[in-house]
Structures are given as C-alpha cells and as structure tokens.
Coordinates of N, CA and C in Angstrom, one line a residue:
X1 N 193.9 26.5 -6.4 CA 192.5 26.9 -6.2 C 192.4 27.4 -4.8
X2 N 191.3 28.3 -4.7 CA 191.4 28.8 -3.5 C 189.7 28.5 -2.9
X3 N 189.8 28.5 -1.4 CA 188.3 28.3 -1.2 C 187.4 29.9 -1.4
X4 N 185.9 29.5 -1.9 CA 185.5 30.8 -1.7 C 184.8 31.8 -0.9
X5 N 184.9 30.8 0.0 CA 184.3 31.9 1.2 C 185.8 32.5 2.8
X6 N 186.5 31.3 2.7 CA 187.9 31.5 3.7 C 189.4 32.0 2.7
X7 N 188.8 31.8 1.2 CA 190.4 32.1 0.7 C 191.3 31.3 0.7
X8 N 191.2 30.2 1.8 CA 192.3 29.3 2.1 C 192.4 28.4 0.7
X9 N 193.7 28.1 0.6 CA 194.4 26.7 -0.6 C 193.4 25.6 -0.3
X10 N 193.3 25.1 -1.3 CA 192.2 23.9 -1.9 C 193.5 23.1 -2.6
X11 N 193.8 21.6 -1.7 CA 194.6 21.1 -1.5 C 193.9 19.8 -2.6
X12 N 193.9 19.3 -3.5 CA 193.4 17.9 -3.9 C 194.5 17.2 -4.2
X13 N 194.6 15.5 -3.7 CA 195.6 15.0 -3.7 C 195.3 14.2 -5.4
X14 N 196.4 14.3 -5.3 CA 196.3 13.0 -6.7 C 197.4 12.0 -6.3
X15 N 196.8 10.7 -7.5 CA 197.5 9.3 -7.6 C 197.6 9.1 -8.9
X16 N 197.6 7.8 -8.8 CA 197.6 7.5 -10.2 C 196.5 7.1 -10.9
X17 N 195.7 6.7 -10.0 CA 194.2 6.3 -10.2 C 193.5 8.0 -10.6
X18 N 194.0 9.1 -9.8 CA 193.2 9.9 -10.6 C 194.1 11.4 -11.3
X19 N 195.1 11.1 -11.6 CA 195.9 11.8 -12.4 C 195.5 12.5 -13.4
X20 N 194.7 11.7 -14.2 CA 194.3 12.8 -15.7 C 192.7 13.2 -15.7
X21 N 192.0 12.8 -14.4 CA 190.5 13.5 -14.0 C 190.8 14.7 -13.2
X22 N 190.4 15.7 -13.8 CA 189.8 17.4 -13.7 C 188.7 17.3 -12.3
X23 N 189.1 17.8 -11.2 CA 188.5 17.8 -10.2 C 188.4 19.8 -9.6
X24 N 187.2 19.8 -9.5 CA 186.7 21.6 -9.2 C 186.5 21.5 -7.8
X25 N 186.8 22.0 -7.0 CA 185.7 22.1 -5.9 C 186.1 24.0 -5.5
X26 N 185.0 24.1 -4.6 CA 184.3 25.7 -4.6 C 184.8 25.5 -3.2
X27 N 184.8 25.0 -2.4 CA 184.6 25.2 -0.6 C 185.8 24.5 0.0
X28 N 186.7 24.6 0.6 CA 187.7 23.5 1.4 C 186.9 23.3 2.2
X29 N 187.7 21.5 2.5 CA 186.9 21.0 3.5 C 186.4 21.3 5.0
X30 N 186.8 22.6 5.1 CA 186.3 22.6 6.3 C 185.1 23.5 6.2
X31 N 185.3 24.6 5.4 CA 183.6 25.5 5.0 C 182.8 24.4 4.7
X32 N 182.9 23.4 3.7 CA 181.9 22.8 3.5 C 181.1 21.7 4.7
X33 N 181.7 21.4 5.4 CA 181.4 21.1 7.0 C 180.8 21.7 7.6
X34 N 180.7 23.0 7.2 CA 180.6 24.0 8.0 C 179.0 24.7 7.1
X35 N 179.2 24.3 6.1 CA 177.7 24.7 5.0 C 177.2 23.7 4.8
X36 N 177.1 22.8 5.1 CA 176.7 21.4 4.7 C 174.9 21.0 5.0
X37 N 174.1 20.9 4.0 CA 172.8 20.6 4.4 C 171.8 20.1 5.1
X38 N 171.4 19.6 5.8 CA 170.3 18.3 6.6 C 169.1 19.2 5.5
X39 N 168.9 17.9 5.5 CA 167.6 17.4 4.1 C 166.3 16.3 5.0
X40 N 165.5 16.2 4.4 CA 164.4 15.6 4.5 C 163.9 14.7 3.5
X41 N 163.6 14.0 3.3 CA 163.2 12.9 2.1 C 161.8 12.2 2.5
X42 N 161.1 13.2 1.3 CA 159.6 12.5 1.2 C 159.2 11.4 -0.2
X43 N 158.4 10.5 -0.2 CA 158.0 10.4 -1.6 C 156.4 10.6 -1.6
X44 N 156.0 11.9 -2.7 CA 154.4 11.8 -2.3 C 154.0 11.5 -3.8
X45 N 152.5 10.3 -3.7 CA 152.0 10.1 -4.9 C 151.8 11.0 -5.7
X46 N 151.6 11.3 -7.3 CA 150.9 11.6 -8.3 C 150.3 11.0 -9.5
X47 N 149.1 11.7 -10.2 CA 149.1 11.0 -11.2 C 149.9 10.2 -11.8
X48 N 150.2 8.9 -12.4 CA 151.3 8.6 -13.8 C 152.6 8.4 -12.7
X49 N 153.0 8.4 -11.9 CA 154.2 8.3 -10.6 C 154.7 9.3 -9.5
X50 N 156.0 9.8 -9.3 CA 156.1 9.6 -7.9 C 156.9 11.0 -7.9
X51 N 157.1 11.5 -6.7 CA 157.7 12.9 -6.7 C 158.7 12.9 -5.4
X52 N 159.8 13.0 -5.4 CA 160.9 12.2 -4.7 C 161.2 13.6 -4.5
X53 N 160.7 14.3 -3.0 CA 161.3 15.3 -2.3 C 161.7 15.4 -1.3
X54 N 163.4 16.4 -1.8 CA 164.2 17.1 -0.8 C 163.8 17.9 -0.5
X55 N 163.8 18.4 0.9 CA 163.4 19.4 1.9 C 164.6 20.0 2.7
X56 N 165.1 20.7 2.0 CA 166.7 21.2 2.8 C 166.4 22.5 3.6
X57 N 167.2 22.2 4.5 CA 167.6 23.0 5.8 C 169.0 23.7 5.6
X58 N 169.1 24.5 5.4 CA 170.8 24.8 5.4 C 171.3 25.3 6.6
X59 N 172.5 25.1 6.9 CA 172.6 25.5 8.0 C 173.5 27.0 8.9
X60 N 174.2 26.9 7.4 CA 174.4 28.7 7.0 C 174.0 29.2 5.6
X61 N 173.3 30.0 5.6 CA 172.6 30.3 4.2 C 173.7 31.4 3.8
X62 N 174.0 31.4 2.8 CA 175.4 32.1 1.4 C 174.6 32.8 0.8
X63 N 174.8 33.7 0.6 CA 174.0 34.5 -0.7 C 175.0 34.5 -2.1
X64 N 175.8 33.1 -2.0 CA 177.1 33.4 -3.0 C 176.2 31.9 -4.1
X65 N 175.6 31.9 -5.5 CA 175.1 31.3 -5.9 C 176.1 30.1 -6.2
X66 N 177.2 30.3 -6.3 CA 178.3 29.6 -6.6 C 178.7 28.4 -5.7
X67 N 178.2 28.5 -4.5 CA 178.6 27.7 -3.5 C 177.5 26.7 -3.3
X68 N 176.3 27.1 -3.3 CA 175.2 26.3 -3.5 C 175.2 25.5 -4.6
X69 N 175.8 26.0 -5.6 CA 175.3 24.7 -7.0 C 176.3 23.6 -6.4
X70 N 177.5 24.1 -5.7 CA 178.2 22.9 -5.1 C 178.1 21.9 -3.9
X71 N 177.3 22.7 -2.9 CA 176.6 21.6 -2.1 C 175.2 21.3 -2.6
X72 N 174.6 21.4 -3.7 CA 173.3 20.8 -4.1 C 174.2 19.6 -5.4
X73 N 175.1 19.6 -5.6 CA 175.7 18.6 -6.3 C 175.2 17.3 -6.0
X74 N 175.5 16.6 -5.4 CA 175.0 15.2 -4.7 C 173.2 15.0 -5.6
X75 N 172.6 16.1 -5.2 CA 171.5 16.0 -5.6 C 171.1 15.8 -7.1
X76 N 172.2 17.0 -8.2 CA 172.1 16.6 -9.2 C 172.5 15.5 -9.9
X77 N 173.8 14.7 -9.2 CA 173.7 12.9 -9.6 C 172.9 12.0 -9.3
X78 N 172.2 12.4 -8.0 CA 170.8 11.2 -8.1 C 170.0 11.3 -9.1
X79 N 169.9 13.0 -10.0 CA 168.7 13.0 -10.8 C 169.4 12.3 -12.0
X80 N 170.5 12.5 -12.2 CA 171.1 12.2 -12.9 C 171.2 10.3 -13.8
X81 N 171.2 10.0 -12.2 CA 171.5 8.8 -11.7 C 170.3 8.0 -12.6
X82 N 169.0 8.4 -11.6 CA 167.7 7.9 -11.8 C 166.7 7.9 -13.5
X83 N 167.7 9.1 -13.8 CA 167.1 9.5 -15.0 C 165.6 10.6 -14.6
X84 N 165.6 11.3 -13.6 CA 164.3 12.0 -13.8 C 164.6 13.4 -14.0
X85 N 163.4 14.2 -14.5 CA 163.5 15.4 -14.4 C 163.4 16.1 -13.0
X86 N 164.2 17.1 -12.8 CA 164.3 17.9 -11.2 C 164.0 18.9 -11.4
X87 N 163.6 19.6 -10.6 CA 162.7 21.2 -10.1 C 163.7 21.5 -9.2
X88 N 163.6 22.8 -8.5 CA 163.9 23.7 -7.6 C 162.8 24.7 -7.5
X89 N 162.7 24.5 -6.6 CA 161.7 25.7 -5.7 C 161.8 25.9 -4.8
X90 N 161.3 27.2 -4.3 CA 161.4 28.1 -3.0 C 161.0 27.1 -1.9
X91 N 159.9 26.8 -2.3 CA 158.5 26.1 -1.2 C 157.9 25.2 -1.8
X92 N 157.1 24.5 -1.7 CA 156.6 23.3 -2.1 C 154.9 23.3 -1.4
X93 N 154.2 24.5 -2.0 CA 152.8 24.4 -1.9 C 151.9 23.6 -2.6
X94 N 150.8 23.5 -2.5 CA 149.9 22.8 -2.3 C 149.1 22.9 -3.8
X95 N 149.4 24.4 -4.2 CA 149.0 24.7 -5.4 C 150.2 24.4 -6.9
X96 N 151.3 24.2 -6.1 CA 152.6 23.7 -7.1 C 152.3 21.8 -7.4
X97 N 151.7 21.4 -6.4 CA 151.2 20.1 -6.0 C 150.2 19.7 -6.9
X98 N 149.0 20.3 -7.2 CA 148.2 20.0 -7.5 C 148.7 20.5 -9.5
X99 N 149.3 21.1 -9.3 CA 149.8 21.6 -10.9 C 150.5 20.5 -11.4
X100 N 151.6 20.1 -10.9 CA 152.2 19.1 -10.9 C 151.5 17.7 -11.1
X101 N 150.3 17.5 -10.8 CA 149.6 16.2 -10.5 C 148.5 16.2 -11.8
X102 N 148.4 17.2 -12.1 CA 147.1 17.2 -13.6 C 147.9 16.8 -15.2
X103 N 149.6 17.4 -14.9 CA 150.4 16.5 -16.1 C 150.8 15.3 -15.6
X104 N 150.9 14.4 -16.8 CA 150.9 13.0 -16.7 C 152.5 12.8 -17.2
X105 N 153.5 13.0 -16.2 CA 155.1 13.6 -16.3 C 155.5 12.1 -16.0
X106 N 155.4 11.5 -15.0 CA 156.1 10.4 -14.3 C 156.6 11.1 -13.2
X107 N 158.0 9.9 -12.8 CA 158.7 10.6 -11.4 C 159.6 12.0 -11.8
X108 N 159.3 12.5 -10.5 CA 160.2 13.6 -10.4 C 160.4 13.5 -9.3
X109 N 162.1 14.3 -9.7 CA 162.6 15.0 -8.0 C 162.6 16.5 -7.8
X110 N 162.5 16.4 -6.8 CA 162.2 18.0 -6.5 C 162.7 18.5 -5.2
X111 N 163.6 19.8 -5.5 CA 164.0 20.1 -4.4 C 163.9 21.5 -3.9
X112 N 163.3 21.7 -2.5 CA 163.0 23.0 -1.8 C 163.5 23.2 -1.0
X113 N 163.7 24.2 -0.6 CA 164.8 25.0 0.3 C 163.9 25.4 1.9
X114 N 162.6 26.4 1.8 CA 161.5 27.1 3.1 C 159.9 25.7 2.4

C-alpha cells in the first residue's frame, strides 16, 4: 500500500494476534500526524435527548474525500459504539438546531467541520 498524499510504503506489521485481520489505512503515519484533527465536544439539550457535538478544526484541509473518511474514522466507532444516529454538516446553525429539536429522534451525534 502506498500513502495517499506522500506516495511513501504503508508499512503494517503483523503477528500472530493479527495475521488473518484485513487492515486499510489511507495516510502513513506521519501525514496523518500531520492531518490529524482538534475537535471540540459539546452536549446540547433537545426534545426526547441529547446531541453529542463534534466541532472539528482540521489542521490541513485535503480536498481528497478519501482521506477524510479516514481521519473522521474514530468518530464513526463512537456512533457506532453508542448506537446513535450521526449527521455531518457544514455548520451547525441555529435553524438546523431548532429543526432538529421539533423531531422526537433521541440522542444524536453530530459532526461539523466551520
């Protein structure tokens, strides 16, 4: 495998513990160090429960969509994790807020980028 933004070999070690698991990665470790997010973590009320938002900062923005589904990874195992439904959005206005709050959904996570 090669990384996709330096080209460089994508090196994964194996054992025996992980010999017959299928492992992908998009970025060697040093781009992704290098693209790596700072996030913000809010929880704000709604009707019926709770809306568990990420507020990311990236710190080099990629216009390569491929790279992003791989540093927003992490995110999709919490939803995963928790069992809730997850959003993406641009921004996180006040009128997405109030939309969000008249259905009676439960928790969500939701994650915005500006």
């Amino acid at each position: 495998m090669k990384c996709l933004k330096c080209s460089e070999p994508i090196i994964i070690k194996k054992t025996f513990k992980n010999i017959f698991k299928t492992e992908y990665k998009a970025l060697c470790n040093r781009c992704e160090r290098k693209s790596i997010y700072n996030f913000y973590y809010e929880v704000i009320p709604i009707n019926g429960g709770l809306i568990h938002h990420y507020y990311l900062k990236p710190k080099l923005i990629s216009a390569e969509p491929q790279i992003d589904m791989f540093l927003l990874e992490k995110f999709f195992k919490i939803a995963l994790f928790k069992k809730l439904p997850m959003l993406y959005f641009d921004s996180f206005t006040e009128e997405i807020y109030n939309l969000l709050d008249t259905f009676n959904i439960g928790d969500l996570l939701i994650i915005t980028i500006n």
